[in-house]
Amino acid sequence: MPVADEIDNAGPHFVKILIVEDQPRLSQLLRQGLAEHAYTVTCAGGCQAARDALCEVSYDLIILDLGLPDGDGLDLLSEWRRSRFTEPVLILSARDSVQDRVRGLDLGADDYLSKPFSLEELLARVRSQLRRRSEVKQTVIEYRGIRLDLLSQSAHLNGQPIELTRREFALLEIFMHNPGRILARTLISEKIWASHYDLDTNLLDVYMSRLRAKLERTYDKTFFRTVRGVGYQLL
Ligand code: CA
């Protein structure tokens, strides 16, 4: 089973860009142009491949074509926004009417560039999106009734305060940054227990069961799924 190989809030990391484009030549051109500027690039040739890619790893930016062989990029975009995937999306499409642009932006795209385009302009727009992204520092994260305030380090569930230790809070925060994604045990452990030499992943199970007890027993909802031998997922 594919697993996220990097955690969203792991600090400085390589900028990851997902290209959703079905034309192999264009896809290759984009990949090359972006890779030359040290971006880490993943390409998906259709809707399903893009869905799969985004379920596995988080991206800093998605470049989205609209006419795809197995569906419409706009449907994909609205699906992502409904599922609270907040990755910035730059639409790159041959559809260039005002209505098309408005529709794309209304559905949650962050920018719209029409084909044909110059690679230079695309790169400038990518930089602009990434700058904006790093300026927006989220201090409150909400998901399924869970509300984490990162400044005051307080947690609420359905408006009721939950008492969490610092480690439990840090653990929940990682999941809240990556809802729906399967996170590998070693990655979670490395993030929570910075010193690797005494890394004991059994400790993770202990913390997970405490966190579950605090979130799930009181409200009789399942928040976490254990993926045997792999890790955990915030559902
Ligand atoms: Ca296309």
Tab-separated table of C-alpha atoms and ligand atoms in Angstrom:
chain	number	residue	atom	x	y	z
A	1	MET	CA	0.000	0.000	0.000
A	2	PRO	CA	1.389	3.433	-0.896
A	3	VAL	CA	2.234	5.604	2.046
A	4	ALA	CA	3.019	9.280	2.424
A	5	ASP	CA	6.774	9.622	2.349
A	6	GLU	CA	6.857	13.030	3.899
A	7	ILE	CA	4.777	14.803	6.482
A	8	ASP	CA	3.213	18.147	5.698
A	9	ASN	CA	4.555	20.102	8.601
A	10	ALA	CA	8.003	18.563	8.670
A	11	GLY	CA	9.645	21.951	8.254
A	12	PRO	CA	11.851	22.913	5.335
A	13	HIS	CA	11.537	20.305	2.639
A	14	PHE	CA	11.701	20.019	-1.086
A	15	VAL	CA	8.857	21.699	-2.854
A	16	LYS	CA	6.652	19.053	-4.428
A	17	ILE	CA	4.579	19.751	-7.485
A	18	LEU	CA	1.991	17.489	-9.038
A	19	ILE	CA	1.402	17.886	-12.762
A	20	VAL	CA	-1.895	16.543	-14.050
A	21	GLU	CA	-1.553	16.529	-17.820
A	22	ASP	CA	-2.366	13.886	-20.400
A	23	GLN	CA	-0.190	15.068	-23.281
A	24	PRO	CA	3.106	13.252	-22.809
A	25	ARG	CA	5.170	15.900	-24.586
A	26	LEU	CA	3.771	18.773	-22.586
A	27	SER	CA	3.987	16.798	-19.387
A	28	GLN	CA	7.638	16.073	-20.109
A	29	LEU	CA	8.346	19.706	-20.921
A	30	LEU	CA	6.777	20.839	-17.654
A	31	ARG	CA	8.583	18.191	-15.683
A	32	GLN	CA	11.916	19.230	-17.144
A	33	GLY	CA	11.316	22.955	-16.736
A	34	LEU	CA	10.291	22.578	-13.114
A	35	ALA	CA	12.957	20.037	-12.229
A	36	GLU	CA	15.596	22.424	-13.540
A	37	HIS	CA	14.445	24.829	-10.850
A	38	ALA	CA	14.883	22.169	-8.183
A	39	TYR	CA	11.221	21.320	-7.763
A	40	THR	CA	10.327	17.727	-7.106
A	41	VAL	CA	7.820	16.765	-9.757
A	42	THR	CA	5.266	13.996	-10.024
A	43	CYS	CA	3.214	13.543	-13.187
A	44	ALA	CA	-0.269	12.081	-13.458
A	45	GLY	CA	-1.810	11.448	-16.874
A	46	GLY	CA	-5.441	11.432	-15.825
A	47	CYS	CA	-8.017	11.932	-13.076
A	48	GLN	CA	-7.575	8.571	-11.402
A	49	ALA	CA	-3.787	8.807	-11.359
A	50	ALA	CA	-4.091	12.305	-9.885
A	51	ARG	CA	-6.517	11.113	-7.200
A	52	ASP	CA	-4.148	8.318	-6.260
A	53	ALA	CA	-1.148	10.638	-6.154
A	54	LEU	CA	-2.902	13.127	-3.916
A	55	CYS	CA	-4.125	10.477	-1.512
A	56	GLU	CA	-0.591	9.283	-0.939
A	57	VAL	CA	1.421	12.453	-0.512
A	58	SER	CA	0.716	16.118	-0.007
A	59	TYR	CA	1.890	18.594	-2.607
A	60	ASP	CA	2.869	22.236	-2.407
A	61	LEU	CA	1.229	22.948	-5.723
A	62	ILE	CA	-0.868	21.180	-8.341
A	63	ILE	CA	-0.794	22.133	-12.010
A	64	LEU	CA	-4.046	20.931	-13.481
A	65	ASP	CA	-5.051	20.392	-17.091
A	66	LEU	CA	-8.819	20.291	-17.657
A	67	GLY	CA	-9.368	18.028	-20.670
A	68	LEU	CA	-8.277	14.653	-19.340
A	69	PRO	CA	-8.907	11.249	-20.912
A	70	ASP	CA	-10.887	9.886	-17.951
A	71	GLY	CA	-12.751	12.973	-16.846
A	72	ASP	CA	-12.747	16.720	-16.427
A	73	GLY	CA	-10.140	18.518	-14.341
A	74	LEU	CA	-12.848	20.809	-12.977
A	75	ASP	CA	-14.685	17.852	-11.460
A	76	LEU	CA	-11.438	16.713	-9.920
A	77	LEU	CA	-10.851	20.167	-8.495
A	78	SER	CA	-14.272	20.447	-6.913
A	79	GLU	CA	-13.931	16.924	-5.538
A	80	TRP	CA	-10.651	17.903	-3.847
A	81	ARG	CA	-12.068	21.085	-2.404
A	82	ARG	CA	-15.059	19.169	-1.029
A	83	SER	CA	-12.623	16.741	0.618
A	84	ARG	CA	-10.766	19.710	2.098
A	85	PHE	CA	-7.616	19.256	0.100
A	86	THR	CA	-6.183	22.740	0.348
A	87	GLU	CA	-3.220	22.416	-2.004
A	88	PRO	CA	-2.965	25.418	-4.329
A	89	VAL	CA	-4.177	24.549	-7.805
A	90	LEU	CA	-3.014	26.300	-10.953
A	91	ILE	CA	-5.182	25.444	-13.924
A	92	LEU	CA	-3.337	25.151	-17.208
A	93	SER	CA	-5.855	24.791	-19.980
A	94	ALA	CA	-6.614	25.491	-23.596
A	95	ARG	CA	-10.062	26.660	-22.494
A	96	ASP	CA	-9.440	30.353	-22.267
A	97	SER	CA	-12.793	32.127	-22.249
A	98	VAL	CA	-13.645	34.442	-19.360
A	99	GLN	CA	-16.394	32.018	-18.330
A	100	ASP	CA	-13.940	29.142	-18.157
A	101	ARG	CA	-11.579	31.112	-15.972
A	102	VAL	CA	-14.329	32.325	-13.684
A	103	ARG	CA	-15.673	28.818	-13.325
A	104	GLY	CA	-12.246	27.411	-12.478
A	105	LEU	CA	-11.531	30.087	-9.904
A	106	ASP	CA	-15.006	29.754	-8.399
A	107	LEU	CA	-14.461	26.045	-7.957
A	108	GLY	CA	-11.372	26.737	-5.906
A	109	ALA	CA	-8.458	27.126	-8.303
A	110	ASP	CA	-5.838	29.600	-7.149
A	111	ASP	CA	-4.660	30.658	-10.580
A	112	TYR	CA	-5.467	30.063	-14.240
A	113	LEU	CA	-3.057	30.107	-17.138
A	114	SER	CA	-4.226	29.373	-20.656
A	115	LYS	CA	-2.413	27.351	-23.262
A	116	PRO	CA	-0.269	28.097	-25.130
A	117	PHE	CA	1.843	29.567	-22.360
A	118	SER	CA	5.451	30.504	-21.845
A	119	LEU	CA	7.423	28.416	-19.411
A	120	GLU	CA	8.808	31.597	-17.899
A	121	GLU	CA	5.360	32.851	-17.024
A	122	LEU	CA	4.376	29.499	-15.608
A	123	LEU	CA	7.477	29.479	-13.404
A	124	ALA	CA	6.700	32.998	-12.192
A	125	ARG	CA	3.174	31.968	-11.296
A	126	VAL	CA	4.431	28.871	-9.517
A	127	ARG	CA	6.769	31.028	-7.433
A	128	SER	CA	3.937	33.414	-6.669
A	129	GLN	CA	1.700	30.586	-5.439
A	130	LEU	CA	4.448	29.131	-3.293
A	131	ARG	CA	5.204	32.528	-1.747
A	132	ARG	CA	1.578	33.063	-0.929
A	133	ARG	CA	1.357	29.601	0.544
A	134	SER	CA	4.233	30.206	2.926
A	135	GLU	CA	2.745	33.529	4.041
A	136	VAL	CA	-0.558	31.991	5.057
A	137	LYS	CA	0.295	30.492	8.373
A	138	GLN	CA	-2.637	28.557	9.646
A	139	THR	CA	-3.045	28.849	13.373
A	140	VAL	CA	-6.318	26.984	13.669
A	141	ILE	CA	-6.935	23.638	12.013
A	142	GLU	CA	-10.365	22.052	11.949
A	143	TYR	CA	-11.466	18.656	10.803
A	144	ARG	CA	-14.512	16.528	11.645
A	145	GLY	CA	-15.383	18.587	14.683
A	146	ILE	CA	-11.826	18.566	15.990
A	147	ARG	CA	-10.388	22.056	16.390
A	148	LEU	CA	-6.723	22.627	17.142
A	149	ASP	CA	-5.427	26.059	18.024
A	150	LEU	CA	-1.712	25.933	17.334
A	151	LEU	CA	-0.964	29.194	19.116
A	152	SER	CA	-2.623	28.392	22.407
A	153	GLN	CA	-1.973	24.630	21.965
A	154	SER	CA	-5.568	23.889	22.843
A	155	ALA	CA	-7.861	21.246	21.400
A	156	HIS	CA	-11.629	21.049	21.165
A	157	LEU	CA	-13.992	18.387	19.945
A	158	ASN	CA	-17.505	19.526	19.064
A	159	GLY	CA	-16.863	22.654	21.091
A	160	GLN	CA	-15.807	20.749	24.207
A	161	PRO	CA	-12.213	21.105	25.385
A	162	ILE	CA	-10.042	17.999	25.247
A	163	GLU	CA	-7.122	17.780	27.618
A	164	LEU	CA	-4.062	16.675	25.696
A	165	THR	CA	-0.449	16.406	26.756
A	166	ARG	CA	2.118	18.168	24.578
A	167	ARG	CA	3.038	14.909	22.870
A	168	GLU	CA	-0.568	13.967	22.267
A	169	PHE	CA	-1.184	17.407	20.844
A	170	ALA	CA	1.833	17.121	18.537
A	171	LEU	CA	0.639	13.713	17.410
A	172	LEU	CA	-2.874	14.922	16.647
A	173	GLU	CA	-1.460	17.953	14.853
A	174	ILE	CA	0.426	15.754	12.384
A	175	PHE	CA	-2.785	13.927	11.510
A	176	MET	CA	-4.762	17.152	11.265
A	177	HIS	CA	-2.287	18.436	8.695
A	178	ASN	CA	-2.737	15.226	6.727
A	179	PRO	CA	-6.361	14.120	7.052
A	180	GLY	CA	-7.198	11.019	5.059
A	181	ARG	CA	-3.579	10.145	4.443
A	182	ILE	CA	-1.912	7.026	5.678
A	183	LEU	CA	1.098	8.072	7.692
A	184	ALA	CA	3.901	5.611	8.272
A	185	ARG	CA	4.748	4.749	11.865
A	186	THR	CA	8.413	5.599	11.519
A	187	LEU	CA	7.616	9.024	10.101
A	188	ILE	CA	5.215	9.852	12.892
A	189	SER	CA	7.682	8.632	15.496
A	190	GLU	CA	10.554	10.588	14.038
A	191	LYS	CA	8.441	13.691	14.089
A	192	ILE	CA	7.294	13.269	17.673
A	193	TRP	CA	10.428	11.856	19.201
A	194	ALA	CA	13.204	13.842	17.626
A	195	SER	CA	16.070	11.688	18.856
A	196	HIS	CA	16.206	8.680	16.589
A	197	TYR	CA	18.496	6.539	18.697
A	198	ASP	CA	15.899	5.786	21.315
A	199	LEU	CA	13.090	5.621	18.823
A	200	ASP	CA	10.675	3.062	20.114
A	201	THR	CA	7.728	2.710	17.821
A	202	ASN	CA	5.785	0.769	20.450
A	203	LEU	CA	5.575	4.067	22.228
A	204	LEU	CA	3.600	5.317	19.278
A	205	ASP	CA	0.933	2.658	19.848
A	206	VAL	CA	0.682	3.749	23.459
A	207	TYR	CA	0.186	7.357	22.466
A	208	MET	CA	-2.241	6.428	19.728
A	209	SER	CA	-4.423	4.483	22.094
A	210	ARG	CA	-4.437	7.376	24.565
A	211	LEU	CA	-5.377	9.795	21.818
A	212	ARG	CA	-8.074	7.454	20.597
A	213	ALA	CA	-9.441	7.074	24.081
A	214	LYS	CA	-9.727	10.824	24.470
A	215	LEU	CA	-11.332	11.402	21.084
A	216	GLU	CA	-13.302	8.274	20.366
A	217	ARG	CA	-14.675	6.893	23.601
A	218	THR	CA	-16.400	10.040	24.684
A	219	TYR	CA	-18.049	10.671	21.359
A	220	ASP	CA	-18.409	7.157	20.054
A	221	LYS	CA	-16.928	8.053	16.672
A	222	THR	CA	-14.028	6.398	14.926
A	223	PHE	CA	-11.322	8.865	14.016
A	224	PHE	CA	-8.344	6.667	13.336
A	225	ARG	CA	-7.700	3.583	11.280
A	226	THR	CA	-4.766	1.337	12.045
A	227	VAL	CA	-3.103	0.131	8.877
A	228	ARG	CA	-1.410	-3.031	10.014
A	229	GLY	CA	2.336	-3.012	9.623
A	230	VAL	CA	2.221	0.431	8.029
A	231	GLY	CA	0.847	3.184	10.192
A	232	TYR	CA	-2.236	5.170	10.995
A	233	GLN	CA	-4.788	7.243	9.167
A	234	LEU	CA	-7.060	10.010	10.360
A	235	LEU	CA	-10.336	9.164	8.675
B	1	CA	CA	-5.530	17.584	-21.993
